[in-house]
Short mmCIF file of C-alpha atoms in Angstrom, two decimals:
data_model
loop_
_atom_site.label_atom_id
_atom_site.label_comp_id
_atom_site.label_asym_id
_atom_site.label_seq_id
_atom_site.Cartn_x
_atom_site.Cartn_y
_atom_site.Cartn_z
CA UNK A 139 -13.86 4.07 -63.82
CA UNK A 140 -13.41 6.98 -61.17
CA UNK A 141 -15.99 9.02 -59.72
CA UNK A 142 -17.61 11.85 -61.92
CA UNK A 143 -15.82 14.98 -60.42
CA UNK A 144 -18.79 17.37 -60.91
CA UNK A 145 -20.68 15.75 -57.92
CA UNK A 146 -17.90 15.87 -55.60
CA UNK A 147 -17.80 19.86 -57.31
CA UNK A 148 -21.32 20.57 -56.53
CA UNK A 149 -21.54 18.93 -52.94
CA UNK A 150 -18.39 20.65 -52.18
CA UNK A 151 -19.46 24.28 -53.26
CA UNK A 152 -20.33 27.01 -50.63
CA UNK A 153 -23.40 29.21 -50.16
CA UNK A 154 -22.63 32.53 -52.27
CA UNK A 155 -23.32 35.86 -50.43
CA UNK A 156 -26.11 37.59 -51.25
CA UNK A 157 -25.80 40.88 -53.27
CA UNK A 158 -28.26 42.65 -51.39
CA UNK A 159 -28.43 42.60 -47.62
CA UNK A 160 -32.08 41.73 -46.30
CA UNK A 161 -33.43 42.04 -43.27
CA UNK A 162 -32.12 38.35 -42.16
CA UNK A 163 -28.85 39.15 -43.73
CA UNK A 164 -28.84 42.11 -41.14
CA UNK A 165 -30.05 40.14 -38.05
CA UNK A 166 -27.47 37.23 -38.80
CA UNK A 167 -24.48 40.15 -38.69
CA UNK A 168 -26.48 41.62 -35.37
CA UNK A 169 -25.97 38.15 -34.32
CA UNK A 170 -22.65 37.58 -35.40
CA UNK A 171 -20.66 41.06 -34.09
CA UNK A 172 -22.62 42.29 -31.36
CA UNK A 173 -22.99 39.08 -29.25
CA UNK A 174 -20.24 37.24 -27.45
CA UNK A 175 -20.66 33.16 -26.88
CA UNK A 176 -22.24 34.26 -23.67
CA UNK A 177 -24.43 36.26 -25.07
CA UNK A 178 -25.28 34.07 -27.85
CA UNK A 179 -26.10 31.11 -25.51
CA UNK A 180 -28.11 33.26 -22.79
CA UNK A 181 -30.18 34.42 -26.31
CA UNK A 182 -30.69 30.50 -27.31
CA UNK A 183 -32.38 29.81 -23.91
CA UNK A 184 -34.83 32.82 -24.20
CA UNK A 185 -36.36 31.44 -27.37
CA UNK A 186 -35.80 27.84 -25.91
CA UNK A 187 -37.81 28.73 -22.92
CA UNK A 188 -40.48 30.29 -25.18
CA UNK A 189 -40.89 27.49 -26.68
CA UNK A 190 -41.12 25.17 -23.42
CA UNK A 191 -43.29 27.62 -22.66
CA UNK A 192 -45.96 26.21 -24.93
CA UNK A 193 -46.21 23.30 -22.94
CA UNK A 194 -49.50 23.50 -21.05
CA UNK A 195 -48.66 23.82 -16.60
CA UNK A 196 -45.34 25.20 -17.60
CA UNK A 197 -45.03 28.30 -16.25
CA UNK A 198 -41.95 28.50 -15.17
CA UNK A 199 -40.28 28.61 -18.49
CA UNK A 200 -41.85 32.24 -19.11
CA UNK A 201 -40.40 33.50 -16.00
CA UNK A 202 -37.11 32.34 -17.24
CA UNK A 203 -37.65 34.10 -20.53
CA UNK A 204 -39.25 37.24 -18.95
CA UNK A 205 -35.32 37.36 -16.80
CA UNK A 206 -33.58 36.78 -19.66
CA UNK A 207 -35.14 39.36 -21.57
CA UNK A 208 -34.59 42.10 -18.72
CA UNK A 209 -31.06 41.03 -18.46
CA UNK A 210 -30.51 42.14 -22.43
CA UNK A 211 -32.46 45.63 -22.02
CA UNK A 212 -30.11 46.28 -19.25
CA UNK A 213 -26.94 45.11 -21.07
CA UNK A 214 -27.87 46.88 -24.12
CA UNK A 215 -28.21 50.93 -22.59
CA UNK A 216 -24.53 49.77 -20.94
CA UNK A 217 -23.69 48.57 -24.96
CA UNK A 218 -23.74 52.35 -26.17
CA UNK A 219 -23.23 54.30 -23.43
CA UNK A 220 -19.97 52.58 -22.00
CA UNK A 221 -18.21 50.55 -25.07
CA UNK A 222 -19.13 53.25 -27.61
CA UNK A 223 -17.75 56.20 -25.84
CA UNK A 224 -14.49 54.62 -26.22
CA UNK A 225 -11.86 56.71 -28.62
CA UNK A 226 -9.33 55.51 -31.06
CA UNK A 227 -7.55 55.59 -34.25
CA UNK A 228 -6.79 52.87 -36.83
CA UNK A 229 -4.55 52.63 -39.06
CA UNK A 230 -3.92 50.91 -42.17
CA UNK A 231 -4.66 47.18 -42.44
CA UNK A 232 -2.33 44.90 -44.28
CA UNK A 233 -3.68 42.04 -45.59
CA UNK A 234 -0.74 39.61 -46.67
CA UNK A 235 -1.67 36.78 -49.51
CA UNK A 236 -1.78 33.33 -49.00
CA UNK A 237 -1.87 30.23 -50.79
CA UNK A 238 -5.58 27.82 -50.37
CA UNK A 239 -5.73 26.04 -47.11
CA UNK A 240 -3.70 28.55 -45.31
CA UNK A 241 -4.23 31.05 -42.72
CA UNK A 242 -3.83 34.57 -43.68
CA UNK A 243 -2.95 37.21 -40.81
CA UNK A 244 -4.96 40.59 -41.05
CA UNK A 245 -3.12 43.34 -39.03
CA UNK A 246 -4.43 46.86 -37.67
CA UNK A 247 -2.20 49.46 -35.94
CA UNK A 248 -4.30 50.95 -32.98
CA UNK A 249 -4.05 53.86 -30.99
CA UNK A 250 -5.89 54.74 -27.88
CA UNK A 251 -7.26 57.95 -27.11
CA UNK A 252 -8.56 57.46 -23.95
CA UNK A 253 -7.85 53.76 -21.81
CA UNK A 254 -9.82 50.66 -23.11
CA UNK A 255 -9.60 48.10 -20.89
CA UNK A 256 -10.45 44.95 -23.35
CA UNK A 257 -10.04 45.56 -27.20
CA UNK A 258 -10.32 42.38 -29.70
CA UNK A 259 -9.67 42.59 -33.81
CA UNK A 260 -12.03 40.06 -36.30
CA UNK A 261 -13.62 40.10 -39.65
CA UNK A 262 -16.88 39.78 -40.61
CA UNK A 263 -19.25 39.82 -43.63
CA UNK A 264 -17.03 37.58 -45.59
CA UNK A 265 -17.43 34.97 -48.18
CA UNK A 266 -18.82 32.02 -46.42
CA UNK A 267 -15.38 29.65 -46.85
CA UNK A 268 -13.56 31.95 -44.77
CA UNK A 269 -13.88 32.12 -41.00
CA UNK A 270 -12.02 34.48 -39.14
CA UNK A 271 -10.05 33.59 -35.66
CA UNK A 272 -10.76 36.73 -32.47
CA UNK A 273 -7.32 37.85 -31.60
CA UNK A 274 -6.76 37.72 -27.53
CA UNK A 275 -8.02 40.95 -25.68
CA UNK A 276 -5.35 43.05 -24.48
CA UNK A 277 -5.43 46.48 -22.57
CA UNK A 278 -4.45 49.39 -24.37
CA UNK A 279 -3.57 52.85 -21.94
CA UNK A 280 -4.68 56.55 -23.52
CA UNK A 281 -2.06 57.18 -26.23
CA UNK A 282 -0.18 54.08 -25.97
CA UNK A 283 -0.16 52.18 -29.73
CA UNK A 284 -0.41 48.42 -30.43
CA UNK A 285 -0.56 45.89 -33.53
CA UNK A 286 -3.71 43.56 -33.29
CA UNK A 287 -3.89 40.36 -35.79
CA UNK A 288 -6.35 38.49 -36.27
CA UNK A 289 -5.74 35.13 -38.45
CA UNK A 290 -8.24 33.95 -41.30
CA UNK A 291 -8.50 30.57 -42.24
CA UNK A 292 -8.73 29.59 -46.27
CA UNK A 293 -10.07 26.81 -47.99
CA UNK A 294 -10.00 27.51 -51.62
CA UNK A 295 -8.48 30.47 -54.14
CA UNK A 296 -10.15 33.85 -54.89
CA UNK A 297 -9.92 37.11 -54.25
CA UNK A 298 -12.42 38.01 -51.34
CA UNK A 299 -13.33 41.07 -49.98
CA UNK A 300 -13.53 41.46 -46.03
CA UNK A 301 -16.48 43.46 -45.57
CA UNK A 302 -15.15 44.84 -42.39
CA UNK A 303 -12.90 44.87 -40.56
CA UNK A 304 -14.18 45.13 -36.44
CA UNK A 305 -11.93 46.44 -33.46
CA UNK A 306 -14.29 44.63 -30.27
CA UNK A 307 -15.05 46.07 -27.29
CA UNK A 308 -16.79 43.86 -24.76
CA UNK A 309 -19.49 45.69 -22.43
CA UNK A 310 -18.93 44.99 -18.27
CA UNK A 311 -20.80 41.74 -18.34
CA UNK A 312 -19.17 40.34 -21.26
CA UNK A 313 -22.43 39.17 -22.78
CA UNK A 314 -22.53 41.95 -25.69
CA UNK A 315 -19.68 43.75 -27.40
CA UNK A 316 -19.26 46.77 -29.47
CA UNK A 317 -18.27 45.98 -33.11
CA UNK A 318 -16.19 49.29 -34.41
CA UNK A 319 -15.64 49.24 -38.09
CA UNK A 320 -11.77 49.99 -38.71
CA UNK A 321 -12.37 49.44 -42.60
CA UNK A 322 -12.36 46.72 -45.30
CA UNK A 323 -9.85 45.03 -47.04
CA UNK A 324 -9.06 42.66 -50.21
CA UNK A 325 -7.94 39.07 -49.41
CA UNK A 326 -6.32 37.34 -52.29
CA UNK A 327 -5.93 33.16 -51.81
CA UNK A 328 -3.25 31.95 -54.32
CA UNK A 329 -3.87 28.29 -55.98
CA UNK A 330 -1.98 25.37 -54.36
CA UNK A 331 0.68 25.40 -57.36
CA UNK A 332 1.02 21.51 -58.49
CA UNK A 333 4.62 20.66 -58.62
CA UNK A 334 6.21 19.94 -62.13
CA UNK A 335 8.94 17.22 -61.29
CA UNK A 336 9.83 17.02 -65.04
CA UNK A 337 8.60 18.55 -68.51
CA UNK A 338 9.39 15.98 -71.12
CA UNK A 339 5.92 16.96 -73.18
CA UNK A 340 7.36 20.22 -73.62
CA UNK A 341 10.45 19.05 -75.91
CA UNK A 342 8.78 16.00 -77.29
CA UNK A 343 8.18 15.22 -80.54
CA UNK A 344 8.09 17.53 -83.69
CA UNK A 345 5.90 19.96 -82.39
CA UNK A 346 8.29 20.25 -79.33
CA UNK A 347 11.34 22.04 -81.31
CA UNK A 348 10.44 25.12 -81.42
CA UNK A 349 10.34 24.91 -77.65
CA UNK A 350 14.00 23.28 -77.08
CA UNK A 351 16.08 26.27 -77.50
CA UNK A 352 14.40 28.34 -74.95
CA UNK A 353 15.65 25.58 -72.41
CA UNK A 354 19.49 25.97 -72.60
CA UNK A 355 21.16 27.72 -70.56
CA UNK A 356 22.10 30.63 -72.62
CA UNK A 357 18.52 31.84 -73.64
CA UNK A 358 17.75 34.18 -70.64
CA UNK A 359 20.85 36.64 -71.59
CA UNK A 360 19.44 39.70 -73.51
CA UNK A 361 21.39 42.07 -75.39
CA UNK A 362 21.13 45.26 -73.75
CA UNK A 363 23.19 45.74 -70.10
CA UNK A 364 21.00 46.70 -67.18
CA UNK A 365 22.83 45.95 -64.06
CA UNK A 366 25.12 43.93 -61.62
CA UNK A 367 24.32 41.92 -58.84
CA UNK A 368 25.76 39.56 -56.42
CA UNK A 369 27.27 35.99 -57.75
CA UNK A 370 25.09 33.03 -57.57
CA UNK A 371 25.74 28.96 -57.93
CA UNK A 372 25.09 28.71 -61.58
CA UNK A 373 26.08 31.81 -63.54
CA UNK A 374 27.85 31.56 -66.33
CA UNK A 375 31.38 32.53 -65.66
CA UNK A 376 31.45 34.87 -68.85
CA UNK A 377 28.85 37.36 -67.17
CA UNK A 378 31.35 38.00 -64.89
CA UNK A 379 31.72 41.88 -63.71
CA UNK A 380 35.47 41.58 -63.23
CA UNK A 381 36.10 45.27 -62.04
CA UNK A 382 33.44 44.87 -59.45
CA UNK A 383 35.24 41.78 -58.57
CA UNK A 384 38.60 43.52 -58.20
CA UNK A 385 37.03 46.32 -56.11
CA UNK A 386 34.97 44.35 -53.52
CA UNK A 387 36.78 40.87 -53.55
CA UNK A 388 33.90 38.48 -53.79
CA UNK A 389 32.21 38.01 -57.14
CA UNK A 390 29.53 39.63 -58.91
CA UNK A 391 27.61 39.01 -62.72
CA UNK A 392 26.09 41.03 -65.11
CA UNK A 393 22.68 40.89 -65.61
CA UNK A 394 20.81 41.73 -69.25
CA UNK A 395 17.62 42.57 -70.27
CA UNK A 396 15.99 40.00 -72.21
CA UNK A 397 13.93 40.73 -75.23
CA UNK A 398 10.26 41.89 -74.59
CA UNK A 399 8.13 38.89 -75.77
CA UNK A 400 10.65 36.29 -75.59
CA UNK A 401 10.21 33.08 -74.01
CA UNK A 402 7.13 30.78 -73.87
CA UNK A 403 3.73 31.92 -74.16
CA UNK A 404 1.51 30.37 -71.93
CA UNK A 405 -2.09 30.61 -72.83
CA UNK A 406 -5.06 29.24 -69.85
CA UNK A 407 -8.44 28.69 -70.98
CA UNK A 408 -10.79 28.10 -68.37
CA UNK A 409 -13.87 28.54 -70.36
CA UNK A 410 -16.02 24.96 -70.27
CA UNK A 411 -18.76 23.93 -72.41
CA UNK A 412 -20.65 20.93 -70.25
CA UNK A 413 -20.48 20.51 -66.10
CA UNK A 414 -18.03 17.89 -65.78
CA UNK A 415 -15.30 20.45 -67.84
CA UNK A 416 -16.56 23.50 -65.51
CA UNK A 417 -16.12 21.33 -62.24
CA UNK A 418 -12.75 20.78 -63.56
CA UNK A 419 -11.76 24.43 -63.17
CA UNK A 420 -9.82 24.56 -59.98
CA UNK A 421 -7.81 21.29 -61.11
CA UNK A 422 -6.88 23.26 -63.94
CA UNK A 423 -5.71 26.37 -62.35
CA UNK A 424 -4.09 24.51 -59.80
CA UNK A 425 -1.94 23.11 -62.79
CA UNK A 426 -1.34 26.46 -64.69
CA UNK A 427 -0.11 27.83 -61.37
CA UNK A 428 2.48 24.98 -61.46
CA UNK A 429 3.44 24.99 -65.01
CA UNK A 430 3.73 29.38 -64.88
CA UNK A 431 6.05 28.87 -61.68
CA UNK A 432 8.44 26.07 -63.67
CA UNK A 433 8.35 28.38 -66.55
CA UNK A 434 9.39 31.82 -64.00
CA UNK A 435 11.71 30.12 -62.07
CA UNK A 436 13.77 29.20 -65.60
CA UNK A 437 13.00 32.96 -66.93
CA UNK A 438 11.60 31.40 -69.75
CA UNK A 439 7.93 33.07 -69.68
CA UNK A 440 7.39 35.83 -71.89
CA UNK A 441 3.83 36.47 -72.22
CA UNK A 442 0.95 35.09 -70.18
CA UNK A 443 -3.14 35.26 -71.10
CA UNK A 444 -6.40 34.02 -69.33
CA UNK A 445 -8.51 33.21 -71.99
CA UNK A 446 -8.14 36.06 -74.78
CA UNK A 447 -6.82 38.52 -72.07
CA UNK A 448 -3.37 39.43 -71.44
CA UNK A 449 -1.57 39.29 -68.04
CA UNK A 450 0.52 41.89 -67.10
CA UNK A 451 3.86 40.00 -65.53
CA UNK A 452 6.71 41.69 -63.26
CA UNK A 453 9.70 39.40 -63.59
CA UNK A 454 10.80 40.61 -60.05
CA UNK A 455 7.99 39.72 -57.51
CA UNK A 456 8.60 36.33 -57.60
CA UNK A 457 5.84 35.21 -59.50
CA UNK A 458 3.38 37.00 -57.29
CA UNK A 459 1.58 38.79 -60.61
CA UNK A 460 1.18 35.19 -62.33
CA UNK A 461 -0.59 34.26 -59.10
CA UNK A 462 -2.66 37.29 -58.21
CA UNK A 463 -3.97 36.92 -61.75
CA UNK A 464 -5.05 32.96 -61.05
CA UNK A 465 -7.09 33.67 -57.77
CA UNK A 466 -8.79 36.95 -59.33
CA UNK A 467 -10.22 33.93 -62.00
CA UNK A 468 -14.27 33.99 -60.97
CA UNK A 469 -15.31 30.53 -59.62
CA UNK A 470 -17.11 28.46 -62.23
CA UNK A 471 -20.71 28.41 -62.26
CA UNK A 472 -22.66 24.88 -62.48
CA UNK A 473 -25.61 27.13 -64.49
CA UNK A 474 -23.65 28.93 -66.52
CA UNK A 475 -21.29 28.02 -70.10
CA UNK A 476 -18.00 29.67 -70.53
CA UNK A 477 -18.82 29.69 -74.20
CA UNK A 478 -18.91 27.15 -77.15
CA UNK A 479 -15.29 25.70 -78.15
CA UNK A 480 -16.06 27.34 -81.51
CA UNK A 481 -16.14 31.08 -80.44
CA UNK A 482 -13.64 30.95 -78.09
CA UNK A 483 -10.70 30.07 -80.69
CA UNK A 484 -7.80 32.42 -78.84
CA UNK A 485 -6.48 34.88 -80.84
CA UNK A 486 -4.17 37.67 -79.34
CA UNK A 487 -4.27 41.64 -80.92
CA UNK A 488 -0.33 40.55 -81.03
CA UNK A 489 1.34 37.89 -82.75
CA UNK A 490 2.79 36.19 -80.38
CA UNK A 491 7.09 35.48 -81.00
CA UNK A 492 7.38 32.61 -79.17
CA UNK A 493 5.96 29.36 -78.74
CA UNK A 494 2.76 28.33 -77.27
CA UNK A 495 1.81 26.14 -74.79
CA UNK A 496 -2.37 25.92 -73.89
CA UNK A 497 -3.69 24.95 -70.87
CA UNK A 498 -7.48 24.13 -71.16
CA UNK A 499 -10.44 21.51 -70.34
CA UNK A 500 -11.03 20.74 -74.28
CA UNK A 501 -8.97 20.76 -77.33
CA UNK A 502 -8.76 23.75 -79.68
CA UNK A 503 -7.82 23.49 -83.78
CA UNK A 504 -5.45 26.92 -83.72
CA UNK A 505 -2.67 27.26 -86.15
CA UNK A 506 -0.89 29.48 -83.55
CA UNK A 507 -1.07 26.94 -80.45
CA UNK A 508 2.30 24.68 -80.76
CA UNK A 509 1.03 22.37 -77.97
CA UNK A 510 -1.93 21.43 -75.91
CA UNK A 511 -2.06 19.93 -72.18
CA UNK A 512 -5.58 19.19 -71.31
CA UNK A 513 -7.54 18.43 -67.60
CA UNK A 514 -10.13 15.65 -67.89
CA UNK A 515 -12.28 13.52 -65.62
CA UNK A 516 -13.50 10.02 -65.84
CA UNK A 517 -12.21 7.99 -68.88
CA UNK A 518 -8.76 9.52 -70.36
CA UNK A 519 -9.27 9.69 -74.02
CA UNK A 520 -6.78 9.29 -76.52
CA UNK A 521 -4.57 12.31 -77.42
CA UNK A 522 -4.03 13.02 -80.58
CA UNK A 523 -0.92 13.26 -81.88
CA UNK A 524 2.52 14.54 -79.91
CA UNK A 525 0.93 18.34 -79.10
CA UNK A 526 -1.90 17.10 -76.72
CA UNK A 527 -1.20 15.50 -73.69
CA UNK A 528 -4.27 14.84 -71.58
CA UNK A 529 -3.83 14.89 -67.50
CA UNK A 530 -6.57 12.74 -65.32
CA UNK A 531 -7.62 15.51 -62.53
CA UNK A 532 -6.92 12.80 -60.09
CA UNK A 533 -3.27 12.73 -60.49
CA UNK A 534 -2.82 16.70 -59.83
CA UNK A 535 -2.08 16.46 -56.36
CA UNK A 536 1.17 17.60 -54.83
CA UNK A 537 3.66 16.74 -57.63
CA UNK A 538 3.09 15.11 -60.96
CA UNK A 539 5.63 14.66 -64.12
CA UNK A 540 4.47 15.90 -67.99
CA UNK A 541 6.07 13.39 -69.74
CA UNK A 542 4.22 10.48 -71.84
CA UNK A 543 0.82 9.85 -72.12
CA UNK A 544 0.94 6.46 -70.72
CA UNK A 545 2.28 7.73 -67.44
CA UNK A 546 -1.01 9.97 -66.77
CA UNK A 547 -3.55 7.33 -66.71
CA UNK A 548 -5.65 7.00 -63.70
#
C-alpha cells in the first residue's frame, strides 16, 4: 500500500500571499528591496546587540547598537538624495513562459538619462514558490541603452503575477539600494507534460471505435484549400502542389482546412469531492497536458474544455493555448470541494461531433463521454468495463503507456 498522497500535498504546499498588505507585509518588502546582504546583516547585529544588551554589565553591546544605528541615518539621507535622483526610461518587459521547475528570464530594455554607475534588475512581491535571481550590475552612460534579465526560478504551474518589477540602484556604501518600479508583469508556468509512449486505451475495445478512424493517416485533410507550404517527411504524395514544384524545384504540399469540430474532444475535470482526489490535481493536469500534446501533435484535437468551460485552441502556436489554459487552472484548495460528482455531470451548450475522451479524479455516468481515464491514489480499484482506465498517480512521472489496466498498477 503506497503512501496517502494528500499528506505529501499538504506538507508540500506554500504559504499563499496575503490579499491585503499589512503593516508586516510592508516592512518584510522594506526589508526585502531596499537592503542589500550588507545591509541586511549590519541590521541583524543591531537588534542582536540589543538583545545582548539585556545582559546585566554589558554595556558594550549598546554602544555597538547606538553605531550601527548612526551608520543607517547616514546611509539613508544618501538613499534619496543620490540613488533617487538618478533618470531613466524602461521599456517593455517580456516575460517568456516556462514549463514547472524551470527558470524563466524576465527582460527590461533600459535607457539612461543621465550616467548610473551600478544598475541591477529583480522581482519582488511574488508568489512565495518563486524566487527571483539579481542580474550582475553593469554601468550604463547618459543615453546609452541596455537589456537587463533577471532569471526566476519555478517550482510548480500557475499563472503568477510579478508584483513589480525593480531596476536597483545601490547607494555609495553599498549597504542600501534604491528599488525603482519599472512595472509588473504575468508569469505563466506550463505543467511538466507526462509523455504518452503509446495509446492503446484509446482504440480498445467497443467503446474505442468510434475513436479509430480519427487515427489514420488520412483524417487531418479537410475539404476546403487554404494554402501551400514546404514538403515534409511524411506527406502524402497526393497533396502534392506540382506547379509549385515545377517553379521552385524542391517540393511543396497542399495544406486543407479541416472541419471545425472535428477530431477528439478532450474533456478535464479537475473538480474533487474528498482531499485525497483534490491533492491529486496537479498529477492530473500533468497528464491532460500529455494526453492534449499527443492528441496536437497528430492534429487530431478538435475541441478542448476544463470542466464545463470551453478552451479556445489555435492550431498554430504549437500547443501553447492548450497549455496557457492548464497553468491558468487555480491550485486546489485542501478546505474547499470542487462540487459533488452529481452536479457536475459535463454537459456542453454544443453537441459535441466527435468522440470523447474524460480526464478526471472520479468516474462520471454521461451518455456523451465515450471513454474515461481516471488519476487515483492508494489502492487501484477495479475499472469498470473497457471505457475506464484508472492510472496510479505514482506512475505519472516522465513517460508512461495507456494501454491495459494491468500494466498501471503500482
Amino acid at each position: 500500500m503506497s503512501k496517502v498522497p494528500s499528506i505529501k500535498w499538504l506538507l508540500e504546499a506554500y504559504p499563499r500571499t496575503p490579499k491585503r498588505t499589512g503593516l508586516l507585509m510592508r516592512l518584510y518588502f522594506i526589508w526585502q528591496e531596499y537592503f542589500m546582504p550588507a545591509g541586511h546583516s549590519a541590521f541583524a547585529l543591531m537588534f542582536f546587540s540589543m538583545v545582548a544588551g539585556l545582559v546585566p554589565g554589558f554595556w558594550a553591546a549598546w554602544i555597538f547598537c547606538g553605531l550601527d544605528f548612526l551608520l543607517f541615518l547616514a546611509l539613508f539621507p544618501s538613499l534619496f538624495m543620490t540613488c533617487r535622483k538618478n533618470r531613466f526610461e524602461a521599456g517593455a518587459i517580456e516575460v517568456s513562459p516556462v514549463v514547472e521547475g524551470e527558470t524563466a528570464t524576465v527582460q527590461v530594455q533600459v535607457t539612461a538619462k543621465n550616467r548610473i554607475d551600478a544598475v541591477s534588475l529583480s522581482c519582488f512581491r511574488m508568489d512565495a514558490s518563486l524566487a527571483s535571481e539579481e542580474s550582475p550590475y553593469v554601468l550604463v552612460n547618459q543615453g546609452e541603452s541596455v537589456m537587463l534579465q533577471c532569471k526566476v526560478r519555478t517550482k510548480k504551474r500557475g499563472a503568477y503575477t510579478v508584483g513589480k518589477v525593480s531596476l536597483l540602484i545601490p547607494e555609495i556604501m553599498g549597504m542600501l539600494r534604491y528599488s525603482a518600479k519599472a512595472g509588473s508583469a504575468e508569469l505563466l508556468v506550463y505543467p511538466k507534460p507526462v509523455k504518452i509512449s503509446a495509446f492503446d486505451f484509446l482504440t480498445w475495445g467497443s467503446s474505442g471505435m468510434v475513436f479509430a478512424p480519427l487515427l489514420t493517416s488520412g483524417f487531418a485533410r479537410g475539404l476546403d484549400f487554404s494554402g501551400v507550404r514546404e514538403y515534409q517527411e511524411g506527406d502524402a504524395l497526393r497533396d502534392l502542389h506540382h506547379k509549385a514544384f515545377a517553379r521552385y524545384g524542391r517540393p511543396f504540399t497542399k495544406e486543407f482546412e479541416a472541419e471545425r469540430g472535428a477530431g477528439i474532444v478532450m474533456v478535464l475535470d479537475v473538480r474533487g469531492n474528498t482531499l485525497q482526489e483534490r491533492s491529486l490535481q496537479e498529477d492530473l493536469i500533468r497528464l491532460a497536458a500529455g494526453v492534449g500534446a499527443w492528441f496536437m501533435e497528430r492534429g487530431i484535437l478538435g475541441r478542448f474544455f476544463i470542466n464545463d468551460e470551453e478552451i479556445s485552441l489555435n492550431a498554430s502556436d504549437g500547443g501553447d493555448s492548450l497549455f496557457a489554459a492548464l497553468a491558468r487552472i487555480p491550485a486546489a484548495s485542501p478546505f474547499k470541494k470542487g462540487g459533488p460528482a452529481t452536479e457536475g455531470v459535463w454537459s456542453p451548450a454544443a453537441r459535441p461531433m466527435g468522440p470523447v475522451l474524460r480526464l478526471g479524479l472520479h468516474r462520471e455516468e454521461n451518455s456523451l463521454v465515450h471513454k474515461q481515464v481516471l488519476v487515483c491514489g492508494g489502492k487501484v480499484p477495479t475499472a469498470a468495463g473497457d471505457d475506464t482506465l484508472m492510472v496510479h498517480c505514482s506512475l505519472l512521472n516522465d513517460k508512461i503507456s495507456l494501454t491495459r489496466q494491468e500494466d498501471l498498477l503500482p
